[in-house]
Coordinates of C-alpha atoms and ligand atoms in Angstrom, one line a residue:
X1 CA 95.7 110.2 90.3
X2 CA 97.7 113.4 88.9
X3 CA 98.0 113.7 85.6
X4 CA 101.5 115.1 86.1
X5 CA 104.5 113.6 84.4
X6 CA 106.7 111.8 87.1
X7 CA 110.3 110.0 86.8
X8 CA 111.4 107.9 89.0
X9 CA 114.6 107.4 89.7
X10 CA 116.3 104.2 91.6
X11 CA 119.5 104.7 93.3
X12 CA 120.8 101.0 93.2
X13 CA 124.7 101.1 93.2
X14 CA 125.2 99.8 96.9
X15 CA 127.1 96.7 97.0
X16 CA 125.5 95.5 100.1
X17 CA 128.9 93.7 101.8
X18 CA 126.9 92.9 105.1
X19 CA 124.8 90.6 103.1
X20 CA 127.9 88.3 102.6
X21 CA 127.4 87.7 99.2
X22 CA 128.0 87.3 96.0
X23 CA 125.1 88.5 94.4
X24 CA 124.7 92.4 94.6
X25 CA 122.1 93.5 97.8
X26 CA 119.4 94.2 95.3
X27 CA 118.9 91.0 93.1
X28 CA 118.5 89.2 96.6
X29 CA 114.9 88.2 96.8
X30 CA 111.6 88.3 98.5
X31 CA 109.0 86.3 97.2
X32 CA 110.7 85.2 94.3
X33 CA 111.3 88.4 92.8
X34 CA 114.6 90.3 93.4
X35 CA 113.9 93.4 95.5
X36 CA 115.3 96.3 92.5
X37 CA 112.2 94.5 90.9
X38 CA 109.7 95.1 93.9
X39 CA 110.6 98.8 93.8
X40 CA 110.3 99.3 90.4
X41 CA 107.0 97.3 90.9
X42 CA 105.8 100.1 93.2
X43 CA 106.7 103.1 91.1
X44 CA 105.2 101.4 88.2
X45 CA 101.3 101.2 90.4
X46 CA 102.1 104.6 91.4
X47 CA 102.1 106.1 87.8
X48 CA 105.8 106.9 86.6
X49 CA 106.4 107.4 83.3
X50 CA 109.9 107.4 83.4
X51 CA 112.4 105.3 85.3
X52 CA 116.5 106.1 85.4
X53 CA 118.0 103.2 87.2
X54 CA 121.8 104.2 88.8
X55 CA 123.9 101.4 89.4
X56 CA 127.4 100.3 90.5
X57 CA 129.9 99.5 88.1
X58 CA 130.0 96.9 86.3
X59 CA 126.6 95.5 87.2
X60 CA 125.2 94.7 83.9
X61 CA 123.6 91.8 86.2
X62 CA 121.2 95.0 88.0
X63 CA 120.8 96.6 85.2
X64 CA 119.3 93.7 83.2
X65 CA 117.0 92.8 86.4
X66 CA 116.1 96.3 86.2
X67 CA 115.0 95.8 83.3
X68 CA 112.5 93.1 83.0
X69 CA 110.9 95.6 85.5
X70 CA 110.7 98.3 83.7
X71 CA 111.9 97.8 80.0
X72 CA 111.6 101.5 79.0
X73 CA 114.3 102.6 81.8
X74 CA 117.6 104.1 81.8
X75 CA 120.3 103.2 83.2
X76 CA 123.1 105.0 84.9
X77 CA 126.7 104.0 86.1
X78 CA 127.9 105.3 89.5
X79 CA 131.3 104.8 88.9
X80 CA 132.2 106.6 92.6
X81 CA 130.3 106.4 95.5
X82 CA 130.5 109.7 96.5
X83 CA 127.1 109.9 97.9
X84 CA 123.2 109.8 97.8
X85 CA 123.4 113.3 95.5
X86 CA 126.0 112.6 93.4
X87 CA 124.3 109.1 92.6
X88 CA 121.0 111.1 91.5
X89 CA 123.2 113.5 89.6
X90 CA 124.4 110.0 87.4
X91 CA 120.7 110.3 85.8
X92 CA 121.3 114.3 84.4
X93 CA 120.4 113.0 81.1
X94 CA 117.2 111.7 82.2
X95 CA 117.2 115.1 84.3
X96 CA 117.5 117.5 81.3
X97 CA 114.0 116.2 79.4
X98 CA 111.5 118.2 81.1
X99 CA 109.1 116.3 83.9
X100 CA 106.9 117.3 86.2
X101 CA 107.8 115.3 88.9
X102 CA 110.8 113.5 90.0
X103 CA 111.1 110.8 92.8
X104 CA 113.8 109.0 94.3
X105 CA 113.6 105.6 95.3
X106 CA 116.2 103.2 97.3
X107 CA 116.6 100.1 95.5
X108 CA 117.0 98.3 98.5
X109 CA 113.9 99.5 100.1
X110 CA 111.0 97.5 98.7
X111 CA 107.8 97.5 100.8
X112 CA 107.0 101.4 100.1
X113 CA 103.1 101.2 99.1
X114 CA 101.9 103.0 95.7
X115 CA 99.5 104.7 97.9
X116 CA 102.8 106.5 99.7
X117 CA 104.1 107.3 96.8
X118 CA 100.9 108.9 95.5
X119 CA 100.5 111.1 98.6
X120 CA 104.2 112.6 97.6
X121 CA 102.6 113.2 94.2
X122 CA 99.9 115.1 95.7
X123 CA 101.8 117.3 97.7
X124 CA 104.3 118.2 94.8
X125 CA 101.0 119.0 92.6
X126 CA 99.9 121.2 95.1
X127 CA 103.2 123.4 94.6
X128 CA 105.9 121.7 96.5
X129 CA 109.2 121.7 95.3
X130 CA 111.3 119.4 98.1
X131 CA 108.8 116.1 99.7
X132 CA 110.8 114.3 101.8
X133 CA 108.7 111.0 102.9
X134 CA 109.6 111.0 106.3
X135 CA 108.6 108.5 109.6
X136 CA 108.3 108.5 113.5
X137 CA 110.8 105.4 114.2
X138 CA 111.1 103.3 117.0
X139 CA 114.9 103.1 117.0
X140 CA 116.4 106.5 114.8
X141 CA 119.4 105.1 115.3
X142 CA 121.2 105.8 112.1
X143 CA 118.8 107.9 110.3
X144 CA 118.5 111.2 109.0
X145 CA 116.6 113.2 111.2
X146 CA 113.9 115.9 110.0
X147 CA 114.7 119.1 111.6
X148 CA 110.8 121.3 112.3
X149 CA 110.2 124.4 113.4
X150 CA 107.0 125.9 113.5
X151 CA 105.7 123.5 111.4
X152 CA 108.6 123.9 108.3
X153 CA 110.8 121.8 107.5
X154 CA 114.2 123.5 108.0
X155 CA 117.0 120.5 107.3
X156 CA 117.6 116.9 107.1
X157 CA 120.5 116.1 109.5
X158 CA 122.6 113.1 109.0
X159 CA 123.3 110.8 112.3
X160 CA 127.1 111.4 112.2
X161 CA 126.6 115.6 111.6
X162 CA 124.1 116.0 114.5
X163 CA 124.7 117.6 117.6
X164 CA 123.0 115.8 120.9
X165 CA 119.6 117.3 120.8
X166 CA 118.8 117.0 117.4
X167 CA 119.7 113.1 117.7
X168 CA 116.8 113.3 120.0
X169 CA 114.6 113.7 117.3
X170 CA 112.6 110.4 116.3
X171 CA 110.9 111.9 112.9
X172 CA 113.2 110.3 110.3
X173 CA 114.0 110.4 106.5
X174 CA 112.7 107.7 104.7
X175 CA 115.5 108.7 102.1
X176 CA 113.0 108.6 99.2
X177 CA 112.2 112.4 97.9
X178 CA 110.6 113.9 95.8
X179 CA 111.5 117.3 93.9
X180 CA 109.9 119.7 91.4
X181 CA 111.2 119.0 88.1
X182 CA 112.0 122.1 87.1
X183 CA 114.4 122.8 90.0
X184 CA 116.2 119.6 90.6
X185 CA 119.0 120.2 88.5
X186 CA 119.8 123.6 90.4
X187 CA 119.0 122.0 93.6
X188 CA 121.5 119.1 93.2
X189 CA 124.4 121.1 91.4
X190 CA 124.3 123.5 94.5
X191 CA 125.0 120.1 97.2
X192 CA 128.5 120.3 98.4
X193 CA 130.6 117.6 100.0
X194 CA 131.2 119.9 103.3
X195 CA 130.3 117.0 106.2
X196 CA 131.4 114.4 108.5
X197 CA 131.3 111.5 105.6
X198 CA 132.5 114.2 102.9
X199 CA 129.8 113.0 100.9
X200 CA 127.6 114.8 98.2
X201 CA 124.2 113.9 100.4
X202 CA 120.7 114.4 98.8
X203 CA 119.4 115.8 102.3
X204 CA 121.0 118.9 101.9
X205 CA 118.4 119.5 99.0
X206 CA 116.0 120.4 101.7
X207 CA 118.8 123.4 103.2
X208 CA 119.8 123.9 99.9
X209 CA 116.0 124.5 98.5
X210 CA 114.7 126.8 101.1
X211 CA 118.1 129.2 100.8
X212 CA 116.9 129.6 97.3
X213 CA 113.0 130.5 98.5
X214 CA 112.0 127.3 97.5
X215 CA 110.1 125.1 99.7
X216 CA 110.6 122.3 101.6
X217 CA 107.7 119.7 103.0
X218 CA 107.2 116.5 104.8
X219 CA 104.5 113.6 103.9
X220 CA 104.5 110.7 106.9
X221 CA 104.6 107.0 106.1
X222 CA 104.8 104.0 108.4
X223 CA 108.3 102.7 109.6
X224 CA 107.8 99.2 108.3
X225 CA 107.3 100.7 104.9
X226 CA 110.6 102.3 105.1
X227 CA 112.4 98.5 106.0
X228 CA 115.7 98.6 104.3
X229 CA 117.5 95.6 103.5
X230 CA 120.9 95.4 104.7
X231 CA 121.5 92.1 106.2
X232 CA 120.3 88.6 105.8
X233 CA 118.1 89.2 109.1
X234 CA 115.9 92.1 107.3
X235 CA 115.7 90.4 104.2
X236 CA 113.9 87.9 106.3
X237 CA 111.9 91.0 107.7
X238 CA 110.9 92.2 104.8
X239 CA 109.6 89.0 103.4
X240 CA 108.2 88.3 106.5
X241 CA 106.2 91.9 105.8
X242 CA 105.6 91.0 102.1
X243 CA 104.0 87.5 102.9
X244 CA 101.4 89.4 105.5
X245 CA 100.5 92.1 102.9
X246 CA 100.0 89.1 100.6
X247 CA 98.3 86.9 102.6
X248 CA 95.9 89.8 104.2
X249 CA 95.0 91.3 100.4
X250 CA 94.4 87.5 99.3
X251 CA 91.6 87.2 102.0
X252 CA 89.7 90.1 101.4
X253 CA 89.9 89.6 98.0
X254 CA 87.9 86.7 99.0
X255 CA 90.2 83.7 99.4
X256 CA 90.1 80.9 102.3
X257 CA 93.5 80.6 103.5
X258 CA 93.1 77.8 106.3
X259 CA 96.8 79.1 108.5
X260 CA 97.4 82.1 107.2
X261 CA 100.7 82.4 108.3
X262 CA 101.6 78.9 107.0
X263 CA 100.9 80.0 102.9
X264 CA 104.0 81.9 100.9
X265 CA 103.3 83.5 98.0
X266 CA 105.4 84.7 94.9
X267 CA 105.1 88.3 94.1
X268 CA 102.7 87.2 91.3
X269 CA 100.7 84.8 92.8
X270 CA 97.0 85.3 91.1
X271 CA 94.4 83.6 93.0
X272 CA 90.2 84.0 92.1
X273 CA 87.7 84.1 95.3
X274 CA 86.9 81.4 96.2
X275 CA 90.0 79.3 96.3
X276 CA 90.8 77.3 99.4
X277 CA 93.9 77.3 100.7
X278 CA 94.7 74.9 102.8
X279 CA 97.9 75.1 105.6
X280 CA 101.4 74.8 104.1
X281 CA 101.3 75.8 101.0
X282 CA 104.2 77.1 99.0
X283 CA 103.8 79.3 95.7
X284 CA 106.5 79.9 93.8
X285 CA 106.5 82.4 90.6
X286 CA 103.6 82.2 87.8
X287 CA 101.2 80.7 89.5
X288 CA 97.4 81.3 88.5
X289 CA 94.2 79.7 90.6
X290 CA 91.0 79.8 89.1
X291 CA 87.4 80.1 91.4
X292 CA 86.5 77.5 93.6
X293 CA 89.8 75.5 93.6
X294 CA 90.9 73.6 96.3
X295 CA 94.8 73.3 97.2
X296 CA 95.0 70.9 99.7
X297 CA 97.8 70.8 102.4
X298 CA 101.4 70.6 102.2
X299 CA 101.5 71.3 98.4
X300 CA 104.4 73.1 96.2
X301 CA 103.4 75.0 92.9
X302 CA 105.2 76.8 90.9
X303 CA 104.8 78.0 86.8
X304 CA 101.2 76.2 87.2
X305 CA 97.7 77.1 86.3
X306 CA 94.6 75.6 88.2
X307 CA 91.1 75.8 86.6
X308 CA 88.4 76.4 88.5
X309 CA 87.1 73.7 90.6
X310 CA 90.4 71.4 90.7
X311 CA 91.5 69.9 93.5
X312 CA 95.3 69.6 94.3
X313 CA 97.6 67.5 97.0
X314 CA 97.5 67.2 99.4
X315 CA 101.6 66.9 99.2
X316 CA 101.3 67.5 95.3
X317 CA 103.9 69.4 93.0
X318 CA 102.8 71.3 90.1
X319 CA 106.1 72.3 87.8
X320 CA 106.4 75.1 85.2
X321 CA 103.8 74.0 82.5
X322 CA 101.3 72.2 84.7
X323 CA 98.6 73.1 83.5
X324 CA 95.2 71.4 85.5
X325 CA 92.0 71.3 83.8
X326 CA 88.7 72.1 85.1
X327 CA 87.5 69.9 88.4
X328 CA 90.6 67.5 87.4
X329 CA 92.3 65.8 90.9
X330 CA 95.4 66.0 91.4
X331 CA 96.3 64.1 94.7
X332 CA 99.1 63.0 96.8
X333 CA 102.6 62.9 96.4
X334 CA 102.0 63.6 92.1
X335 CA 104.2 65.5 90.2
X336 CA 103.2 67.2 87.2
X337 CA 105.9 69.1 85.0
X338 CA 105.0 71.2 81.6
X339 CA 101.9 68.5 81.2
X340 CA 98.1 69.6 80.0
X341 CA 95.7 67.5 82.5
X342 CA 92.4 68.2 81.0
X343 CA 88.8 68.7 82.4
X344 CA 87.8 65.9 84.8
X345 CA 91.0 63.8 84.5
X346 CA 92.8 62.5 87.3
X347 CA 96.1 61.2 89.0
X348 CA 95.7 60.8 92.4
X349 CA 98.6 58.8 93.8
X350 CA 102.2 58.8 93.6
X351 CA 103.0 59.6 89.8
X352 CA 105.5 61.6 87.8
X353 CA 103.5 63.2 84.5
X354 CA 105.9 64.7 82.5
X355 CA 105.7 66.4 78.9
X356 CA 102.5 65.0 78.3
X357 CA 98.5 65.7 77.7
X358 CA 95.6 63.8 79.6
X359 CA 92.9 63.7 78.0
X360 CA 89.8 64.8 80.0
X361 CA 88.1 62.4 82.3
X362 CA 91.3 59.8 81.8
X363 CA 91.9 58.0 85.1
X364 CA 96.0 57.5 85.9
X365 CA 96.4 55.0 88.5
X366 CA 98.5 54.9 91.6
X367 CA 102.2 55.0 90.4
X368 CA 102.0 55.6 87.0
X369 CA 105.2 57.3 85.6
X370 CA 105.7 59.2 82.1
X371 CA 109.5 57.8 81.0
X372 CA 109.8 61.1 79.1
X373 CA 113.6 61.3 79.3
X374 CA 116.4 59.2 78.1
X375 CA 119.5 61.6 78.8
X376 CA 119.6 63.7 75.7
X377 CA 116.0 64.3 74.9
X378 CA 112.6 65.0 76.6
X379 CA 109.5 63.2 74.5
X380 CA 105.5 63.7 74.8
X381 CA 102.9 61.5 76.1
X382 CA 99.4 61.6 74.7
X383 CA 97.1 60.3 76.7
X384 CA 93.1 60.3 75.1
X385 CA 90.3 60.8 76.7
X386 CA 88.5 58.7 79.2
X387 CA 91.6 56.5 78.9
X388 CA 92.1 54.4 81.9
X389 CA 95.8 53.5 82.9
X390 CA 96.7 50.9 85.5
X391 CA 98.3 51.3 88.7
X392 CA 102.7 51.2 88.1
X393 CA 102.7 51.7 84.3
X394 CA 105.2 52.9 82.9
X395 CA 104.9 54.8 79.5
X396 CA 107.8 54.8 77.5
X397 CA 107.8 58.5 75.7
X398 CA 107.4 58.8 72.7
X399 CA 103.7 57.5 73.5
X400 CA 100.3 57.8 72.5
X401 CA 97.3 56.0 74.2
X402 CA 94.4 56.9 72.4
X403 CA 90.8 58.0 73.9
X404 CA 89.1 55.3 75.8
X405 CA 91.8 53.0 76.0
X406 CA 93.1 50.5 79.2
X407 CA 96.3 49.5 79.7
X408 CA 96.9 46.7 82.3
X409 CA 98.5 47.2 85.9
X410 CA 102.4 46.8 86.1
X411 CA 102.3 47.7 81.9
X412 CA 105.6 49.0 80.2
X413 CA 103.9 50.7 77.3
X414 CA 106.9 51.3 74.4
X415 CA 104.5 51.5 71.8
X416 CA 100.6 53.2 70.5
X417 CA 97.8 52.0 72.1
X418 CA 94.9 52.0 69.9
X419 CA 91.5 53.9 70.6
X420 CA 88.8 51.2 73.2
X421 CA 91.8 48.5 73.2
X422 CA 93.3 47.0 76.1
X423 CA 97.3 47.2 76.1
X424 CA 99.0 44.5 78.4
X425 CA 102.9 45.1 78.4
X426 CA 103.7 42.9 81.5
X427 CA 105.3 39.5 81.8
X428 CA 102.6 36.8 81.8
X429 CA 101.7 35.3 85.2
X430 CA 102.6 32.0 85.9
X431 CA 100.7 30.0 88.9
X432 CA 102.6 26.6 90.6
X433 CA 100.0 24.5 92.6
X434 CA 101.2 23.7 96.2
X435 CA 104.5 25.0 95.6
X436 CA 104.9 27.0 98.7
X437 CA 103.8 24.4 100.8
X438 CA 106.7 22.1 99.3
X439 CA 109.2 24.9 100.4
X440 CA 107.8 25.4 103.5
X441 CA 108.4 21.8 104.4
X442 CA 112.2 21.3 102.9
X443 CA 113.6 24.7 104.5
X444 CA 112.0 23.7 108.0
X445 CA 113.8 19.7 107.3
X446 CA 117.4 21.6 106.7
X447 CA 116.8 23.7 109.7
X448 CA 116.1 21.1 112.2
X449 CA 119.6 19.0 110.9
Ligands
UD1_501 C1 120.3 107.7 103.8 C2 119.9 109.1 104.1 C3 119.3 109.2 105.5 C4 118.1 108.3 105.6 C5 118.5 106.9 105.3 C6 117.3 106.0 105.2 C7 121.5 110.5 102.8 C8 122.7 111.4 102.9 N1 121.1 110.0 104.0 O1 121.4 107.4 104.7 O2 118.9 110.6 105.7 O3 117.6 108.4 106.9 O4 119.2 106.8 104.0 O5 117.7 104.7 105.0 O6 120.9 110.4 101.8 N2 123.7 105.2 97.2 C9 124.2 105.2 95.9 N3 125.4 105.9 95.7 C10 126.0 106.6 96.7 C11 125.5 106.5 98.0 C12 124.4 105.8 98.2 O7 123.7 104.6 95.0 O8 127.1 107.2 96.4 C13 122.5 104.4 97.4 C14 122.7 103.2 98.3 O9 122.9 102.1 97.5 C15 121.4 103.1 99.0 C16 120.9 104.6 99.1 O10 121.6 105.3 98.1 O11 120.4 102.4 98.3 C17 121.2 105.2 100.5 O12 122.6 105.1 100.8 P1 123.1 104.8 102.2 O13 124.6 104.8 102.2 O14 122.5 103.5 102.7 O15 122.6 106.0 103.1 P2 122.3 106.1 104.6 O16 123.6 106.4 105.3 O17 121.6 104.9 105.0
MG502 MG1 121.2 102.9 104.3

């Protein structure tokens, strides 16, 4: 990679209205993490330096999201839309410190790869002074159209200000670009607002540019990296690309996924080689799988770490602070919330642990609930280790059953349970000697009358 300094600017004032939302187009997400995030992501991989984020008015909401992103960046109000240009021209400050390299980026075009971004580094080390990242589409439809002759780029020409043959053309702007930092400034200043929308456009940089002997090149990406989100319908395309790119680096990086197309990831998903996945699987943010775990089918985690050779699920749910211990099982229809289950434990029927710690090698039997919650607080649950807790106990939180204790089936534990003692909290069971019988015979008499 260049050594070159590089800012990169995000042009993320669009409101978005086809969305039909409330939220602004750009904090909509795909895989958990709104897309303004996702292209800040990419810059980030790609080396920037510097970000300048430009936003609409009054979105503190972007800004902030921006922000967890990329902590260092600036951010810009766009108090007018008065085009793609003028929105760049919002970051002058950022502008005036000298740079290398500037880029701009759509904040509503998330799935351009940091190895796209680094081929428009390239060519601006080599000398150039306008990159436009630029792509053969299927449909250009609505695109900018890049205007070659003999091999130079001559103009970008908007949709609306193109005559009939050079709507013909199918090699489109991307709309990201990249410029020389020394000449962006005089490049933008010199844009007028003399076309069909009436717009200050950042395509004109390229007409603009080679009128003052500067040049102007093109570097070719892939349409589907270019996939802007608009609508509803290519948000769902985008993810749809996301989850592929996930899913396709997760196997080569060594992980079993059983149905492929049946596993979502979050943006941060972490996996080791060596995991199994099996179908159906859902990963929400902060998730972190250690070498040779096995998540079993139908499962939902989400803020959870699994050590390495833990099983989980099938139809488990791991909740923000599950944390699973070495080869600890975790099994059906269990849910774990902000709970430490430590190295060999396990729960592997229908229980809720909650706020608690299970000591490694404890066994928690079928049905065995935490009460950790009595509508104002939440309280902890310490389970020892190689503590053995019957099937539907309940343990009443504030609790602590110490290491290589039992407690009975059906127990309501409400207070400590000693360390190698046996806690019965159940009422006592009382046996009546042919008293079914007795019933039997008496119902069947009244029924007869
Ligand atoms: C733009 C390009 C076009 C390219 C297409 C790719 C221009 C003039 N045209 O067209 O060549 O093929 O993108 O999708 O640049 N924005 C602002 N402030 C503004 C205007 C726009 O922040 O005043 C932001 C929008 O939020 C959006 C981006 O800039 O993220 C592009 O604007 P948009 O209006 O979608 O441009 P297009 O007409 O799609
Ligand atoms: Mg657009």
């Amino acid at each position: 990679m260049t050594d070159r300094s590089c800012l990169m600017i995000v042009l993320a004032a669009g409101e978005g209205t086809r969305m039909k939302s409330a939220l602004p187009k750009v904090l909509h997400e795909i895989a958990g993490r709104p897309i303004v995030q996702h292209v800040l992501a990419g810059a980030t991989a790609a080396g920037a330096d510097r970000f300048a984020v430009v936003v609409g008015p009054g979105r503190e909401d972007v800004a902030k999201a921006a922000l967890v992103q990329a902590p260092g960046a600036s951010v810009f109000v766009q108090s007018e839309r008065l085009g793609t240009a003028h929105a760049v021209l919002m970051a002058r400050e950022a502008l005036l410190e000298p740079v290398d390299d500037v880029i701009v980026l759509y904040g509503d075009t998330p799935l351009v790869t940091p190895a796209t971004l680094a081929r428009v580094r390239a060519e601006l080390d080599k000398g150039g002074h306008v990159v436009v990242l630029g792509f053969e589409a299927a449909n250009p439809m609505g695109y900018g159209r890049l205007l070659i002759q003999d091999g130079k780029l001559l103009a970008i020409r908007e949709e609306r200000d193109a005559t009939e043959s050079e709507r013909k053309v199918t090699l489109c702007n991307s709309g990201i670009m990249g410029f020389s930092g020394e000449h962006i400034l005089g490049i933008l200043d010199a844009i007028d607002n003399r076309n069909a929308k009436g717009e200050f456009y950042l395509t004109d940089a390229v007409e603009v540019a080679r009128a003052k002997g500067l040049n102007a090149t093109v570097v070719e990406g892939t349409e589907e990296e270019f996939l802007g989100v608009n609508d509803r319908r290519q948000l769902a395309t985008c993810e749809a690309v996301f989850q592929s790119r996930r899913r396709n680096q997760a196997m080569l990086e060594g992980v079993t996924l059983q149905a492929p197309e049946t596993v979502f990831f979050a943006a941060d998903t972490q996996l080791s080689a060596d995991v199994i996945i099996e179908p159906n699987v859902v990963f929400g943010p902060g998730v972190v799988v250690e070498r040779g775990a096995r998540i079993k089918a139908f499962s939902h985690l989400e803020g959870a770490h699994v050590r390495e050779g833990a099983i989980v699920g099938p139809y488990a749910r791991l909740r923000p602070g599950a944390d699973i211990g070495r080869s600890a099982h975790i099994g059906n229809f269990v849910e774990i919330k902000n709970a430490t289950i430590e190295d060999g434990a396990k729960a592997n029927h229908l229980s809720y642990i909650g706020d608690a710690r299970v000591g490694a090698k404890a066994n928690i039997g079928a049905g065995t609930i935490t009460c950790n919650y009595d509508g104002f607080g939440k309280y902890h649950t310490d389970i020892g280790a190689n503590a053995f807790i019957g099937s539907n106990s309940s343990l009443v939180a504030p609790v602590k059953i110490a290491d290589g204790a039992y407690v009975g089936s059906g127990s309501v534990i409400t207070s400590d349970v000693p360390a190698d003692s046996l806690a019965v909290g159940r009422g006592r069971q009382a046996n009546k000697d042919g008293w079914a019988a007795a019933f039997r015979q008496r119902m069947q008499a009244l029924k007869k009358r």
